[in-house]
CSV table of C-alpha atoms in Angstrom, one decimal:
chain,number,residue,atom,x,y,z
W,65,UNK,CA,16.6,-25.5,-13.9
W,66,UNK,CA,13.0,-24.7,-12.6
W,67,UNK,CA,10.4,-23.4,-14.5
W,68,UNK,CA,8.1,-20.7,-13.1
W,69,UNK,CA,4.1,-19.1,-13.9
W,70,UNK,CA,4.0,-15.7,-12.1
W,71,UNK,CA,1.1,-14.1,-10.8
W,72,UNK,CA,0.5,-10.7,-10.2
W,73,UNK,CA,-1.4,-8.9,-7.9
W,74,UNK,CA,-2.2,-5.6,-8.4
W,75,UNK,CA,-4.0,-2.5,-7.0
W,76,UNK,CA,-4.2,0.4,-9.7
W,77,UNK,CA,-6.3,3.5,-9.4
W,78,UNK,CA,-8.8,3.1,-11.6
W,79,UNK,CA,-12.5,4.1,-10.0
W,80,UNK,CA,-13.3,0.0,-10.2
W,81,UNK,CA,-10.3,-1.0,-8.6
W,82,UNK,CA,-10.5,1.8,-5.9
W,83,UNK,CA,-14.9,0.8,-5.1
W,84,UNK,CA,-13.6,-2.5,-4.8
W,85,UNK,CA,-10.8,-2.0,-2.3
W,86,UNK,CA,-13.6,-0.2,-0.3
W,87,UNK,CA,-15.6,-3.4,-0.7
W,88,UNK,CA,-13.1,-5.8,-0.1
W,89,UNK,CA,-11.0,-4.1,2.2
W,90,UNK,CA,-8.4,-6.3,0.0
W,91,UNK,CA,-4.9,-4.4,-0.3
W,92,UNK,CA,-5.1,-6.0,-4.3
W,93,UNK,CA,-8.3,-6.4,-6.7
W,94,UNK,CA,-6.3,-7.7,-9.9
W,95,UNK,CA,-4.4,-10.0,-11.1
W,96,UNK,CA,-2.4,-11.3,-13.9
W,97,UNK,CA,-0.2,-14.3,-15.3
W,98,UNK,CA,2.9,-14.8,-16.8
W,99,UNK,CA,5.4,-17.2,-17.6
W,100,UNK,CA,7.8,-14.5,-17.9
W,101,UNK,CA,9.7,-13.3,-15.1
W,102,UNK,CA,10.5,-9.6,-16.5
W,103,UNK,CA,6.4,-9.7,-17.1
W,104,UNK,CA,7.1,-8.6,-20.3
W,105,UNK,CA,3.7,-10.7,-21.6
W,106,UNK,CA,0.8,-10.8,-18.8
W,107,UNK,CA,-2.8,-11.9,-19.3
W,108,UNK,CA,-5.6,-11.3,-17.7
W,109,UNK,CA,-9.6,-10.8,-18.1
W,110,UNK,CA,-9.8,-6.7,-17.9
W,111,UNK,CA,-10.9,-3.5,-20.3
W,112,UNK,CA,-9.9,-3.4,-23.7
W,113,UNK,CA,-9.7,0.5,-23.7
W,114,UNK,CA,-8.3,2.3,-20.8
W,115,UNK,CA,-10.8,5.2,-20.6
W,116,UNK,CA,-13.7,3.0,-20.9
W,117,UNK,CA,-14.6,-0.3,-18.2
W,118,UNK,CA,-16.3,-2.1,-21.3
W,119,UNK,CA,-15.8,-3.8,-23.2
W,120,UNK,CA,-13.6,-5.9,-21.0
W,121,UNK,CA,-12.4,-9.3,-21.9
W,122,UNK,CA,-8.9,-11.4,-22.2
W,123,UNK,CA,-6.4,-9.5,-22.8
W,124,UNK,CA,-2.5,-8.8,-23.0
W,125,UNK,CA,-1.2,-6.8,-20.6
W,126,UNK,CA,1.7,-4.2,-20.5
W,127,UNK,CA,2.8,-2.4,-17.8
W,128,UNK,CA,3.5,1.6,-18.9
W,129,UNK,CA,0.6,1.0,-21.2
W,130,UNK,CA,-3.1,0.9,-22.0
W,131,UNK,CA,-4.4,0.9,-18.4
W,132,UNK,CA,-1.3,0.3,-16.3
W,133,UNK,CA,0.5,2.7,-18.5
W,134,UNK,CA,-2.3,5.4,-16.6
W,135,UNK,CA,-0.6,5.4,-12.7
W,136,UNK,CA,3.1,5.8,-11.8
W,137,UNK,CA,2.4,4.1,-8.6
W,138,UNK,CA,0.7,0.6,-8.6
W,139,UNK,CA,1.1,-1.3,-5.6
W,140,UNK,CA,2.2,-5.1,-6.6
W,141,UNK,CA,2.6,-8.9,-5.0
W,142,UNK,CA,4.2,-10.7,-7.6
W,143,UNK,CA,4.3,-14.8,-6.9
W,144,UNK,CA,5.6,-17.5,-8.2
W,145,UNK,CA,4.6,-20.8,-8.7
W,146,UNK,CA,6.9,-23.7,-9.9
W,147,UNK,CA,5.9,-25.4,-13.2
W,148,UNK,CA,7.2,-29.2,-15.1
W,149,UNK,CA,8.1,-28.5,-18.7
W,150,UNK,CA,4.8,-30.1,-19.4
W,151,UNK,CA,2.5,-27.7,-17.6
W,152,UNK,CA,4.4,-24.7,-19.1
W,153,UNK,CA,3.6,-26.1,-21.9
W,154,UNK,CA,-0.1,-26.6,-21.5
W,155,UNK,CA,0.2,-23.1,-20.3
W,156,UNK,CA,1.2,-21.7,-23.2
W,157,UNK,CA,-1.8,-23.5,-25.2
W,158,UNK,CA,-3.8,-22.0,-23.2
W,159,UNK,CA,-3.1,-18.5,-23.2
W,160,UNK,CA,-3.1,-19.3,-27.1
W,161,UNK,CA,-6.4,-20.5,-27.2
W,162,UNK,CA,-7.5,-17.2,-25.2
W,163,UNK,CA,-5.9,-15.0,-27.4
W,164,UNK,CA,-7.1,-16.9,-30.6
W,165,UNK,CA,-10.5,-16.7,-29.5
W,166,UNK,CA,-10.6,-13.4,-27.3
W,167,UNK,CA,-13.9,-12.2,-29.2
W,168,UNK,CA,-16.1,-14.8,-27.9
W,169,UNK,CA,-15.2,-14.0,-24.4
W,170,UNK,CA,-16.0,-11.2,-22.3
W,171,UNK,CA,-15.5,-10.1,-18.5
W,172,UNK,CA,-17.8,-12.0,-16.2
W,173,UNK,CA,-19.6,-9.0,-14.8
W,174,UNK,CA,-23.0,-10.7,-13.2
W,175,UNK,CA,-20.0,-12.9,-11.6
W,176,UNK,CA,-18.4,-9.7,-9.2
W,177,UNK,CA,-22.0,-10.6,-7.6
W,178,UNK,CA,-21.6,-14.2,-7.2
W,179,UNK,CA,-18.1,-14.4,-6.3
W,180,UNK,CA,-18.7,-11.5,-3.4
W,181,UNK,CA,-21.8,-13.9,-2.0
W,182,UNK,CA,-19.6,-17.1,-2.4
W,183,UNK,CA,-22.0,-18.8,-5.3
W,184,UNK,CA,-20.6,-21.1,-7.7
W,185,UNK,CA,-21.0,-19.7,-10.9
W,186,UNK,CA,-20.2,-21.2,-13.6
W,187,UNK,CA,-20.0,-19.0,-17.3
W,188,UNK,CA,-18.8,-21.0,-20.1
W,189,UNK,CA,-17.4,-17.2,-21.6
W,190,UNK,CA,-17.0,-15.3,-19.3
W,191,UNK,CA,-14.4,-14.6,-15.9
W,192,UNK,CA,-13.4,-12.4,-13.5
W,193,UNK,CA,-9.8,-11.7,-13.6
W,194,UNK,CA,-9.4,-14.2,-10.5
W,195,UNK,CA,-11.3,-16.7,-12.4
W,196,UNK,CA,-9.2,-17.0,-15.1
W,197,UNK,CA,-6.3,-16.9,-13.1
W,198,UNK,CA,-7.7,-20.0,-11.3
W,199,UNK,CA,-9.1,-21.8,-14.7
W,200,UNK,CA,-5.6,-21.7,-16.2
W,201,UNK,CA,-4.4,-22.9,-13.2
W,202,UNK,CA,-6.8,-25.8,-13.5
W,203,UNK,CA,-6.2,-26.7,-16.6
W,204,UNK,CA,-2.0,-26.7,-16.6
W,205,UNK,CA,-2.4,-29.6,-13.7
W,206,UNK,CA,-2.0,-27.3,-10.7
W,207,UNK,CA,-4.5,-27.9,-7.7
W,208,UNK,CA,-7.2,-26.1,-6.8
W,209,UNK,CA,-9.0,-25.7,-3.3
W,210,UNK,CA,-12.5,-24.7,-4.8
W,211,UNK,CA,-13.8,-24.5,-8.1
W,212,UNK,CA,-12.5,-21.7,-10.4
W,213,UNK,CA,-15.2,-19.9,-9.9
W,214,UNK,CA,-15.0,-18.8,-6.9
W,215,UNK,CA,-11.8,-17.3,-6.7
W,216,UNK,CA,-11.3,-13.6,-5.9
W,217,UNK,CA,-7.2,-11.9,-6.2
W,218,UNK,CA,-7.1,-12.2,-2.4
W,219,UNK,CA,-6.9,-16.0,-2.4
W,220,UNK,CA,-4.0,-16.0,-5.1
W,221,UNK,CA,-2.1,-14.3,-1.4
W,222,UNK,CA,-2.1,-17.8,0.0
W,223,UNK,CA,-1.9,-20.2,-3.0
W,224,UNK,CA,-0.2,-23.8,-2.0
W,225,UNK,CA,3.2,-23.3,-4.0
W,226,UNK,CA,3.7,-19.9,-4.7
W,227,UNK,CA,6.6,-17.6,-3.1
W,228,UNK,CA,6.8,-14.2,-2.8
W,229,UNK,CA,8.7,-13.0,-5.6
W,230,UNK,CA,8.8,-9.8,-4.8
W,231,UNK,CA,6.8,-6.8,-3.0
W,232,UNK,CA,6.8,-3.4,-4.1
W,233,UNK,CA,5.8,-0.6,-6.7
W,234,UNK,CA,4.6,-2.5,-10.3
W,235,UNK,CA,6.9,-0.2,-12.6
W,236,UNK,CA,9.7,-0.2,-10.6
W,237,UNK,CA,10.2,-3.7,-10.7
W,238,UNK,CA,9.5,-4.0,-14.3
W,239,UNK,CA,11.5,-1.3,-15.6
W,240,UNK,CA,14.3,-2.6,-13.3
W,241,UNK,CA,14.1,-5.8,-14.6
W,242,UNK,CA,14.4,-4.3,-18.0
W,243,UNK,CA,17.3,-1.9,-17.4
W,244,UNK,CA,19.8,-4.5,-19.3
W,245,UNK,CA,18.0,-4.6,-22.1
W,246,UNK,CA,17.4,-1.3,-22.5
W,247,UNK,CA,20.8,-0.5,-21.8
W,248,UNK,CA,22.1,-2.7,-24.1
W,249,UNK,CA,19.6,-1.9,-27.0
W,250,UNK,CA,20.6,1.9,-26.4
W,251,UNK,CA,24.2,1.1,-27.0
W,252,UNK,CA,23.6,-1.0,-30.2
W,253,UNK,CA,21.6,2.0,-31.2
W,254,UNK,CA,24.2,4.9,-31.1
């Protein structure tokens, strides 16, 4: 059986998100990983607090909460890309080492600048949500076509190896793919 890292593009309707699509003319300005495919655990470099941009650094992600919990509607591409054991296992150290170490990171914010003008930018603590989308890639033996650095969401559209999983509305799909288990932990419950 194949293995699979997800990643998931995302549009929500924060005021960021919505200045960027006007800069970007890009239908998504996020993204995310996981090695789940119900996307019950994504990660991703974005705010900490939803009512407040900063601070912003890795962080867990849970759709119906925190900031995605904030929009009913949030326009998704979700991909797939196929994995060895190995590299999902290098994934998973990695997203350990991220979430073991969160505080010494933070959002790459000088790097919206240099990513936009196409510099290679390099900040040992500190990514874009793209560029740690791309690092990870990196380091779990997946090819890259230019340095980490200078990935924006967009790109993550055409990656070599990844299918369309599926196109649609964020918390449909989630809380579709969740329906079992919630149907099944609702009749344990009664």
């Amino acid at each position: 059986m194949e293995d699979y890292i997800y990643l998931v593009l995302a549009q929500t309707g924060t005021k960021p998100a919505r200045l960027f699509r006007f800069i970007t003319k890009k239908p998504y300005n996020h993204v995310s990983l996981s090695a789940d495919p119900t996307l019950s655990e994504m990660y991703s470099f974005c705010r900490t607090y939803r009512r407040f941009i900063l601070p912003a650094t890795f962080n867990k992600e849970t759709i119906g909460k925190g900031t995605l919990g904030c929009f009913r509607t949030i326009p998704c591409e979700i991909y797939r890309i196929p994995v060895t054991k190995a590299q999902k296992a290098a994934y998973h150290r990695v997203i350990k080492h991220f979430t073991n170490n969160r505080r010494i990171y933070s959002y790459n914010i000088l790097g919206l600048l240099a990513v936009y003008f196409n510099i290679e930018w390099k900040r040992e603590k500190s990514f874009l949500c793209s560029q740690f989308v791309a690092y990870t890639m990196d380091k779990i033996g997946i090819p890259l076509e230019k340095p980490f650095s200078l990935y924006k969401p967009d790109d993550f559209r055409n990656f070599p190896g990844a299918d369309l999983y599926y196109t649609g509305e964020l918390n449909s799909f989630y809380y579709y793919m969740h329906s079992d288990i919630i149907t099944k932990r609702n009749q344990i419950c009664r």
